[in-house]
PDB file of C-alpha atoms in Angstrom:
ATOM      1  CA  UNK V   7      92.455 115.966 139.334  1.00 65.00           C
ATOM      2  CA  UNK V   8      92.730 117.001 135.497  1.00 77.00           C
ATOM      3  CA  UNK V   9      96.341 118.448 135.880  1.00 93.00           C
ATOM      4  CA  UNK V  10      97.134 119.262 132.561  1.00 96.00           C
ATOM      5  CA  UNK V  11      94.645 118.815 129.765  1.00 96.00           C
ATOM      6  CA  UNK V  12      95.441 119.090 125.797  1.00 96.00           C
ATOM      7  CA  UNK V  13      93.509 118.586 122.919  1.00 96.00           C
ATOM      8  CA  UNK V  14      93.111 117.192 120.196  1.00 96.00           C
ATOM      9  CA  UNK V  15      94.841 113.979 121.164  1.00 95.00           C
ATOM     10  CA  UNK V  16      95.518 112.858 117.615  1.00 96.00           C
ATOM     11  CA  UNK V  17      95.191 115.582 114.345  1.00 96.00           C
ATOM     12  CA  UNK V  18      96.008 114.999 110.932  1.00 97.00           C
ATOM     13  CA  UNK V  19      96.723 117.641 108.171  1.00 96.00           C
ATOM     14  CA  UNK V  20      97.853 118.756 104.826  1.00 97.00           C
ATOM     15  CA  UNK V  21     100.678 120.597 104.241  1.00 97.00           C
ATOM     16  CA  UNK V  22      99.634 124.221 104.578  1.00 97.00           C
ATOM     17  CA  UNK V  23      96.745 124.055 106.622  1.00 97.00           C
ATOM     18  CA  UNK V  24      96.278 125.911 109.675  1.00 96.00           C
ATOM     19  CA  UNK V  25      95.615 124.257 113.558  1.00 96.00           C
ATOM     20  CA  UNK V  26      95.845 125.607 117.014  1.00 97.00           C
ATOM     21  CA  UNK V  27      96.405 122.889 119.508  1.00 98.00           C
ATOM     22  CA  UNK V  28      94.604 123.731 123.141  1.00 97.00           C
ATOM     23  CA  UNK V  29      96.084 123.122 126.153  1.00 97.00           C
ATOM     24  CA  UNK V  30      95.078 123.898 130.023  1.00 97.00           C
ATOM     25  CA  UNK V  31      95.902 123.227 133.303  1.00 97.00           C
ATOM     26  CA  UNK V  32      93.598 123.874 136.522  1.00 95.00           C
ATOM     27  CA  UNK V  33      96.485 123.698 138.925  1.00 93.00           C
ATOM     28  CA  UNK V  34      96.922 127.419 139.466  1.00 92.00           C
ATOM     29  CA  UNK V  35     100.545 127.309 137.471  1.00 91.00           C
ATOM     30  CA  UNK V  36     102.271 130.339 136.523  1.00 89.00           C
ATOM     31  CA  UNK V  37     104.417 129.221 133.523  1.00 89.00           C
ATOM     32  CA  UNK V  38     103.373 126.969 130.700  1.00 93.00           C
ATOM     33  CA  UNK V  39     105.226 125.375 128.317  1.00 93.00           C
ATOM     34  CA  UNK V  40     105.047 123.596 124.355  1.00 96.00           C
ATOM     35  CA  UNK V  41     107.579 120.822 123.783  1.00 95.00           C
ATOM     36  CA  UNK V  42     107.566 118.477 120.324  1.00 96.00           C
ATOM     37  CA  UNK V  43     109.004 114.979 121.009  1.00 93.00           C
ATOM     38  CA  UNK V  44     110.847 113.130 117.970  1.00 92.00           C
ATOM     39  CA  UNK V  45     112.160 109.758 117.811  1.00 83.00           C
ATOM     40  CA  UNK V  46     115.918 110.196 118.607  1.00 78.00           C
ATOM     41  CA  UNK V  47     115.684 113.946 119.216  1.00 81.00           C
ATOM     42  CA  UNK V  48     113.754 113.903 122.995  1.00 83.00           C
ATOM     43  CA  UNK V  49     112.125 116.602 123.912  1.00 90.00           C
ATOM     44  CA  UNK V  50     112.363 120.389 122.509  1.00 92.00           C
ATOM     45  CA  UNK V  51     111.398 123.165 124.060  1.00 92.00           C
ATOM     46  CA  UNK V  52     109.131 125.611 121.184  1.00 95.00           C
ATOM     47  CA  UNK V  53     107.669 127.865 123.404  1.00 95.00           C
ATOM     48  CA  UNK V  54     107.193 129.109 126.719  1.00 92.00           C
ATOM     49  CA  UNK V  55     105.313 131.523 128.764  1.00 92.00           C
ATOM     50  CA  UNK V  56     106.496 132.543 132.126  1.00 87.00           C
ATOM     51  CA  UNK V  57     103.506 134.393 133.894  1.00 86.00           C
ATOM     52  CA  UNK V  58     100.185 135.467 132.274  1.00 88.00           C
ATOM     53  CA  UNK V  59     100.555 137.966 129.434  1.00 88.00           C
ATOM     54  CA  UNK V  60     104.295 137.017 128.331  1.00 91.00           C
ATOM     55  CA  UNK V  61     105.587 134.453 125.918  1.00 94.00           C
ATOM     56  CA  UNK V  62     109.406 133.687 124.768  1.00 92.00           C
ATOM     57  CA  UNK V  63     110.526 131.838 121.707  1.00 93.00           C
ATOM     58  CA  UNK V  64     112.481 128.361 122.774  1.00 90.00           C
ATOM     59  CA  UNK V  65     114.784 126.213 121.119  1.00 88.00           C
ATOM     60  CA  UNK V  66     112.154 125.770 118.100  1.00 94.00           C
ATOM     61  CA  UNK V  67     110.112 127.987 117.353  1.00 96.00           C
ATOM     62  CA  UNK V  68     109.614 128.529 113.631  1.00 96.00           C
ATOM     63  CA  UNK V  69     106.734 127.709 111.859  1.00 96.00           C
ATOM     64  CA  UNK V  70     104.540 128.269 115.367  1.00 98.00           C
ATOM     65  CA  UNK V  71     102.610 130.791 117.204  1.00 97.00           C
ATOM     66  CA  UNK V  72     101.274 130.946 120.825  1.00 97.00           C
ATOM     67  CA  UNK V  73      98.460 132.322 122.956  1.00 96.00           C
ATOM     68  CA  UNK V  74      98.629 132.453 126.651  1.00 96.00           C
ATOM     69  CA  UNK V  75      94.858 133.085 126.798  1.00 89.00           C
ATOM     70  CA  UNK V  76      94.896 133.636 130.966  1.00 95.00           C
ATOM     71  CA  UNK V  77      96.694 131.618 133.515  1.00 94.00           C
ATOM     72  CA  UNK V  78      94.957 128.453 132.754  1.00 96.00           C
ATOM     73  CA  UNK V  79      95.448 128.352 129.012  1.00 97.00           C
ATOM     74  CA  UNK V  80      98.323 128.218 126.553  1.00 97.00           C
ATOM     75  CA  UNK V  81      97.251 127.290 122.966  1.00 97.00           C
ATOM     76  CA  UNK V  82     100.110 126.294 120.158  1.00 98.00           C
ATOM     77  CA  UNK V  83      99.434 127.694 116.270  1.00 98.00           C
ATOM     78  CA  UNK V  84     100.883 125.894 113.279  1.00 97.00           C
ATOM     79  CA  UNK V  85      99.593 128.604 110.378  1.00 94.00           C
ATOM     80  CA  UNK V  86     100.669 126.497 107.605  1.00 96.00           C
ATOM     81  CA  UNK V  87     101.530 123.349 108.614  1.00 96.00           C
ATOM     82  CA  UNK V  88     104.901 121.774 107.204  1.00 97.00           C
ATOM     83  CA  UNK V  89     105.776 117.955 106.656  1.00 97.00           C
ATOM     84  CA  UNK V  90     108.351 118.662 109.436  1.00 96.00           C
ATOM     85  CA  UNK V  91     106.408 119.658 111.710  1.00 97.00           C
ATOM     86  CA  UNK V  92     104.987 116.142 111.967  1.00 97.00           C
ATOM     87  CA  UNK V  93     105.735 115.391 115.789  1.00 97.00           C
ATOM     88  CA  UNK V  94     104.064 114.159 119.175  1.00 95.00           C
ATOM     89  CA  UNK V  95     103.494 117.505 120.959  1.00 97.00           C
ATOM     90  CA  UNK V  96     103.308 118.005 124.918  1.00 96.00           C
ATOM     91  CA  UNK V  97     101.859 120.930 126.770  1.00 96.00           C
ATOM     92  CA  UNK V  98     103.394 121.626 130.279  1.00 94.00           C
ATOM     93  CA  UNK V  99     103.220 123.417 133.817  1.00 92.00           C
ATOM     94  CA  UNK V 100     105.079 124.527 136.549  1.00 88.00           C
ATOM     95  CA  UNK V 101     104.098 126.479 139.438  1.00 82.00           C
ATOM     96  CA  UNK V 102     106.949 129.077 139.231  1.00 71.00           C
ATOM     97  CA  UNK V 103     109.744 129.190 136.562  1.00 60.00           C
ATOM     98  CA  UNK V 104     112.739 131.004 138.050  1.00 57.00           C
ATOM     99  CA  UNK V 105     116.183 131.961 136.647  1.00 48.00           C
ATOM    100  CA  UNK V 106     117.436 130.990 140.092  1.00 50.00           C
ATOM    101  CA  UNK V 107     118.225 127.906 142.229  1.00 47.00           C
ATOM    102  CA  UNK V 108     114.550 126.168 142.562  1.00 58.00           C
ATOM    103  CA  UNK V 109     113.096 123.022 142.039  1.00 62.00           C
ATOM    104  CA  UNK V 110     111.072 123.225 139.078  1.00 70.00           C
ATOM    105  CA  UNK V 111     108.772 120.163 138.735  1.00 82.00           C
ATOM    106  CA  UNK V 112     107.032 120.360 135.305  1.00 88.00           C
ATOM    107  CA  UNK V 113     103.820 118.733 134.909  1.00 91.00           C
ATOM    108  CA  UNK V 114     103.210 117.261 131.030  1.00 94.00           C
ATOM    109  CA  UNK V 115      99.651 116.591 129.797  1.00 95.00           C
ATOM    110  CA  UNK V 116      99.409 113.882 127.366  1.00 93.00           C
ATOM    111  CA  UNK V 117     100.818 114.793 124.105  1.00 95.00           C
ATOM    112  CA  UNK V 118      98.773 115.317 120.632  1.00 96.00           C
ATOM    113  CA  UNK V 119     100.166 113.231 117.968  1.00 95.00           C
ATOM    114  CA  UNK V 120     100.194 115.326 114.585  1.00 97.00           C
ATOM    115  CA  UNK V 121     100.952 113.937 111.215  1.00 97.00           C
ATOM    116  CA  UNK V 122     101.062 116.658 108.495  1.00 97.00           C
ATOM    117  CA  UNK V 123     100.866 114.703 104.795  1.00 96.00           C
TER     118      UNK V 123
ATOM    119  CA  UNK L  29     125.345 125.218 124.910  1.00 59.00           C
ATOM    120  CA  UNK L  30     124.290 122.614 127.452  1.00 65.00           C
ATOM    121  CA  UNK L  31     123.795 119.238 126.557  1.00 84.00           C
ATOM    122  CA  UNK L  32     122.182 115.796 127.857  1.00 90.00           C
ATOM    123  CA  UNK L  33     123.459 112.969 126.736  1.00 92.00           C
ATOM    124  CA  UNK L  34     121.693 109.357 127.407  1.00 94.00           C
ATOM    125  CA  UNK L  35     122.341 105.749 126.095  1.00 90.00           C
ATOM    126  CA  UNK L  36     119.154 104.899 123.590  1.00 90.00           C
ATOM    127  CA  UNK L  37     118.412 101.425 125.035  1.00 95.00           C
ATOM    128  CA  UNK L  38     118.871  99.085 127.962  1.00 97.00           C
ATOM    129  CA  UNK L  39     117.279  95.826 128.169  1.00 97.00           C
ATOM    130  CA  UNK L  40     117.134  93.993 131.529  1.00 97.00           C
ATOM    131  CA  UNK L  41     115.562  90.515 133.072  1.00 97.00           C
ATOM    132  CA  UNK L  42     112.808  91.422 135.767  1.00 97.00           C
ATOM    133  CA  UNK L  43     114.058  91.030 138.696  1.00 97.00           C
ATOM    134  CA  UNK L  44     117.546  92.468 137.632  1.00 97.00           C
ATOM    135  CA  UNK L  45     118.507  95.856 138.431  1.00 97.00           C
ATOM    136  CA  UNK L  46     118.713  98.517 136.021  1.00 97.00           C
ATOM    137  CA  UNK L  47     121.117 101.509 135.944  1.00 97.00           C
ATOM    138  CA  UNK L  48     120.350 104.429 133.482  1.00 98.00           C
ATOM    139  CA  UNK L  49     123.395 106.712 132.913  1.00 97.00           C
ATOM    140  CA  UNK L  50     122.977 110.687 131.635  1.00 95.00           C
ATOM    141  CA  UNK L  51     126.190 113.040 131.381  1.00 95.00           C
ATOM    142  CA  UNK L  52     125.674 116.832 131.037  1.00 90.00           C
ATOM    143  CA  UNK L  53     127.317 119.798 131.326  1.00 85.00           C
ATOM    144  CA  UNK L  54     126.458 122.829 132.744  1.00 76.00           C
ATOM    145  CA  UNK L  55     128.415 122.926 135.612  1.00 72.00           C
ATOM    146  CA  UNK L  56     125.830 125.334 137.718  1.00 74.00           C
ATOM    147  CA  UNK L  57     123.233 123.254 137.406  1.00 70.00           C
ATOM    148  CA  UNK L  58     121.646 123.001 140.871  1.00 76.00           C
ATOM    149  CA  UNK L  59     118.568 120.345 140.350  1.00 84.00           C
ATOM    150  CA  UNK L  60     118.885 117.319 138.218  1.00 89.00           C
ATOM    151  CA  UNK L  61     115.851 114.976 137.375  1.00 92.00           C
ATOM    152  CA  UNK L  62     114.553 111.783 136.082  1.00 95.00           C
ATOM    153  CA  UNK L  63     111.338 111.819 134.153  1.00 95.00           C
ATOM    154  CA  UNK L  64     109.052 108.855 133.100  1.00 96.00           C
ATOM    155  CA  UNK L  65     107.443 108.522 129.736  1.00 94.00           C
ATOM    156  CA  UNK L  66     105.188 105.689 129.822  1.00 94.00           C
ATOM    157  CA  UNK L  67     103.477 104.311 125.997  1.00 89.00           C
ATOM    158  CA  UNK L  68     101.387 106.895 125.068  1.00 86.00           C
ATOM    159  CA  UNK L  69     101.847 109.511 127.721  1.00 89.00           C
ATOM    160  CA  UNK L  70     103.161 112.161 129.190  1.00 90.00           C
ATOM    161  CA  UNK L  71     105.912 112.852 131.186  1.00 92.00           C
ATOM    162  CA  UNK L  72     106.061 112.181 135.121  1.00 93.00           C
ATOM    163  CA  UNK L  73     108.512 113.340 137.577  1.00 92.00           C
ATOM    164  CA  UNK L  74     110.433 110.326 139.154  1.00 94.00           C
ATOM    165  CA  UNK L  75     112.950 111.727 141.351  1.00 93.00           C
ATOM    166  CA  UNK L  76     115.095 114.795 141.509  1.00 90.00           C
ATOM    167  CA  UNK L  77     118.561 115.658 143.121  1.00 90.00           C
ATOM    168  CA  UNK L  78     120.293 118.774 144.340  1.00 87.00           C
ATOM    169  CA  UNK L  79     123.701 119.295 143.261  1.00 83.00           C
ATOM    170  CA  UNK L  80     125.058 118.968 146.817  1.00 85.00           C
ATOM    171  CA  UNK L  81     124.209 115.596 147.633  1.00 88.00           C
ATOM    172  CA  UNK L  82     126.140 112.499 146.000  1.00 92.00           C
ATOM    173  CA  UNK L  83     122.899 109.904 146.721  1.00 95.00           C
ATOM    174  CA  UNK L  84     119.515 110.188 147.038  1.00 94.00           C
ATOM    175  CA  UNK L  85     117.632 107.180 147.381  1.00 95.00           C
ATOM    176  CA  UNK L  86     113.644 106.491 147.224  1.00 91.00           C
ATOM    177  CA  UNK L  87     112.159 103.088 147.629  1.00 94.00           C
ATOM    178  CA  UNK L  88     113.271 101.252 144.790  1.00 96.00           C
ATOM    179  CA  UNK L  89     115.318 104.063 143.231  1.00 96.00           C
ATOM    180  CA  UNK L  90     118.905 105.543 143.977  1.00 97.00           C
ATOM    181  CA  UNK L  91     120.006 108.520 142.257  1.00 97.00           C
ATOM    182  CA  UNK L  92     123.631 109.094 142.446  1.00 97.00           C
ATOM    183  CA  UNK L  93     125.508 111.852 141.088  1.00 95.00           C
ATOM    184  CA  UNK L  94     129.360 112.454 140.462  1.00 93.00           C
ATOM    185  CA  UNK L  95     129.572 116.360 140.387  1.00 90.00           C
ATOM    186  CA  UNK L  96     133.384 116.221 139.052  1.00 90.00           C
ATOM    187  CA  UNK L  97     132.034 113.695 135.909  1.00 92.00           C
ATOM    188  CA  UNK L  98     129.089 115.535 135.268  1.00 91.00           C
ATOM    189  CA  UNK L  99     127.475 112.435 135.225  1.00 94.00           C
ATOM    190  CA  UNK L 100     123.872 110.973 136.778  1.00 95.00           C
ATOM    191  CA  UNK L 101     122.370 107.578 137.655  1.00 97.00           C
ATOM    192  CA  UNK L 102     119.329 106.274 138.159  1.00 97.00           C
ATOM    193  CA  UNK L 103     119.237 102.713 139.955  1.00 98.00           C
ATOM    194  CA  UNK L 104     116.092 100.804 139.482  1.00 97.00           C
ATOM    195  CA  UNK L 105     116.379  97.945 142.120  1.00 97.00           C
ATOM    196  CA  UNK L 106     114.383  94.798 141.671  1.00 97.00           C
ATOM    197  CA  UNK L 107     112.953  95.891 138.260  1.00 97.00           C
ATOM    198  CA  UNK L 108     109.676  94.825 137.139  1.00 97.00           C
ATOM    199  CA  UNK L 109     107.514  94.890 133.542  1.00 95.00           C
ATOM    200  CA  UNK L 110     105.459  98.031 134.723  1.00 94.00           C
ATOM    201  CA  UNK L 111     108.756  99.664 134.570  1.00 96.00           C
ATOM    202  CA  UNK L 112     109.350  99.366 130.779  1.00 96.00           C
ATOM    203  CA  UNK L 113     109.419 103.288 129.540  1.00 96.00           C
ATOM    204  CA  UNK L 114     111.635 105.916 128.400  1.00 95.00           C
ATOM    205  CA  UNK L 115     113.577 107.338 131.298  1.00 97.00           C
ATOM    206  CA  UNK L 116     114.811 111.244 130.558  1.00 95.00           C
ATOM    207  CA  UNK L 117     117.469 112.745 132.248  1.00 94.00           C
ATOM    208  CA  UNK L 118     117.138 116.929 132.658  1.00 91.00           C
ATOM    209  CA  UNK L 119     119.144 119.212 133.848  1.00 87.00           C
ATOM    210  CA  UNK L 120     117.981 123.353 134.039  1.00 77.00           C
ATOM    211  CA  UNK L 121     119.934 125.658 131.300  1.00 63.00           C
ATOM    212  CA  UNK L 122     121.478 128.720 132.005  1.00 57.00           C
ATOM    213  CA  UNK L 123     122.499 131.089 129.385  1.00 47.00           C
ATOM    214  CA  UNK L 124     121.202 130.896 126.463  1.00 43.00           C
ATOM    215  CA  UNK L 125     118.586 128.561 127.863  1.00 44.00           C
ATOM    216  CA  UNK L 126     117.383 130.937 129.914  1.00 50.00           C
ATOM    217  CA  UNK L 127     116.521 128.539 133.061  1.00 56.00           C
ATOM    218  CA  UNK L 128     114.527 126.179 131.316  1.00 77.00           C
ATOM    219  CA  UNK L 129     114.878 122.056 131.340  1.00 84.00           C
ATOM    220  CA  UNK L 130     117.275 120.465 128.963  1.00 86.00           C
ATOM    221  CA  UNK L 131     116.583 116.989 128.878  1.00 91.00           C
ATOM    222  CA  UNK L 132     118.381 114.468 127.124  1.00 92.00           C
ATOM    223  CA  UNK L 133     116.832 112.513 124.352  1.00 92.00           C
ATOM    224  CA  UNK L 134     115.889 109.446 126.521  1.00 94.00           C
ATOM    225  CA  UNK L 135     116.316 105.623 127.471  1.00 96.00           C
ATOM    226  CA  UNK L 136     114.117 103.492 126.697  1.00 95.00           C
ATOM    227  CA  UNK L 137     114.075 100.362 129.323  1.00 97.00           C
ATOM    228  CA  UNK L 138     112.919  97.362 128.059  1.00 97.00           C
ATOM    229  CA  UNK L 139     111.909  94.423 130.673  1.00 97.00           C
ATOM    230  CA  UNK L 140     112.027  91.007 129.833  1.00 94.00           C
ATOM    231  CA  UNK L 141     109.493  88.535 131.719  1.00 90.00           C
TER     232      UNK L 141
END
C-alpha cells in the first residue's frame, strides 16, 4: 500500500525560482492537505482542499499556490521561492473532513525537505 | 484562537515509563490525538480519544484526559529505543480553524539504552 506519496523528497532552490511539489494518495480520500514543519514551530497547516474541485487558504498561505488536480492529487506551488520558505513540507489525507463531531485520522506522506539559498 | 501547547523534550531510561503532557483549549473539542514522527518521516496516528472518556488505554499506551484542565497524556509503559520520536498532540479547531487539526509543536522523546 502506497498511502500517501510526495515528491521530490529533497529540492533545493534559489531565491525566486519557481517549484510545484506533487503529492498523491491512492486511498480514495476526499480531503487533502499541505503542512510545513519548522524546528520549534510543529506543524502548519498552508493549504487544504476539502473534496475535489475546492481549495481553502490555512494558517499559511502566502507565498504558495495549490492544485487539486482530481481526487488523487494535490500539488503545492512556490512561484518565487523565498529564504523563508525553507521548511520540511508534508502532504496529507483524510477520508472525510467534517465541521462536525468525527474522527478525522490524517494520513501524512513523507515530507520533502526544501532549502531555498 | 486555539492553541497546543507541549513540553520540547523528555529524556527517559528504557525500561522507564514515559508520560508526554499537551494542554489546549478549545473547550468543544470532541477528538484528541497523539501522532508519531519518526527521523525522517511522516506522521502516524498513535491513539486518539473522545472527549467523553477520562482513559483510554492500548497495549503499552494510556491516554488520559482531564476535561476541566484541558490537559492530555500519553503514557508510554515499559519504553523502549524504537520509541525515540517526536510525539504531537492535536486537537480539531473550530472557528477560525474551520475544523481542521491544531497540533502542538511536539515532544521529542529521547531513550537512553
Amino acid at each position: 500500500n502506497a498511502g500517501v506519496t510526495q515528491t521530490p523528497k529533497f529540492q533545493v532552490l534559489k531565491t525566486g525560482q519557481s517549484m510545484t511539489l506533487q503529492c498523491a494518495q491512492d486511498m480514495n480520500h476526499n480531503s487533502m492537505y499541505w503542512y510545513r514543519q519548522d524546528p520549534g514551530m510543529g506543524l502548519r497547516l498552508i493549504y487544504y482542499s476539502a473534496s475535489e474541485g475546492t481549495t481553502d487558504k490555512g494558517e499559511v498561505p502566502n507565498g504558495y499556490n495549490v492544485s487539486r488536480l482530481n481526487k488523487r492529487e494535490f500539488s503545492l506551488r512556490l512561484e518565487s521561492a523565498a529564504p523563508s520558505q525553507t521548511s520540511v513540507y508534508f502532504c496529507a489525507s483524510s477520508e472525510e473532513r467534517d465541521r462536525g463531531a468525527t474522527n478525522e485520522k490524517l494520513f501524512f506522506g513523507s515530507g520533502t525537505q526544501l532549502s531555498v539559498l | 484562537g486555539e492553541d497546543v501547547e507541549q513540553s520540547l523534550f523528555l529524556s527517559v531510561r528504557e525500561g522507564d515509563s514515559s508520560v508526554i503532557n499537551c494542554t489546549y483549549t478549545d473547550s468543544s473539542s470532541t477528538y484528541l490525538y497523539w501522532y508519531k514522527q519518526e527521523p525522517g518521516a511522516g506522521l502516524q496516528l498513535l491513539t486518539y480519544i473522545f472527549s467523553n472518556m477520562d482513559m483510554k488505554q492500548d497495549q503499552r499506551l494510556t491516554v488520559l484526559l482531564n476535561k476541566k484542565d484541558k490537559h492530555l497524556s500519553l503514557r508510554i509503559a515499559d519504553t523502549q529505543t524504537g520509541d525515540s520520536a517526536i510525539y504531537f498532540c492535536a486537537e480539531r479547531g473550530y472557528g477560525g480553524s474551520q475544523g481542521n487539526l491544531i497540533f502542538g509543536k511536539g515532544t521529542k522523546l529521547s531513550v537512553k539504552p
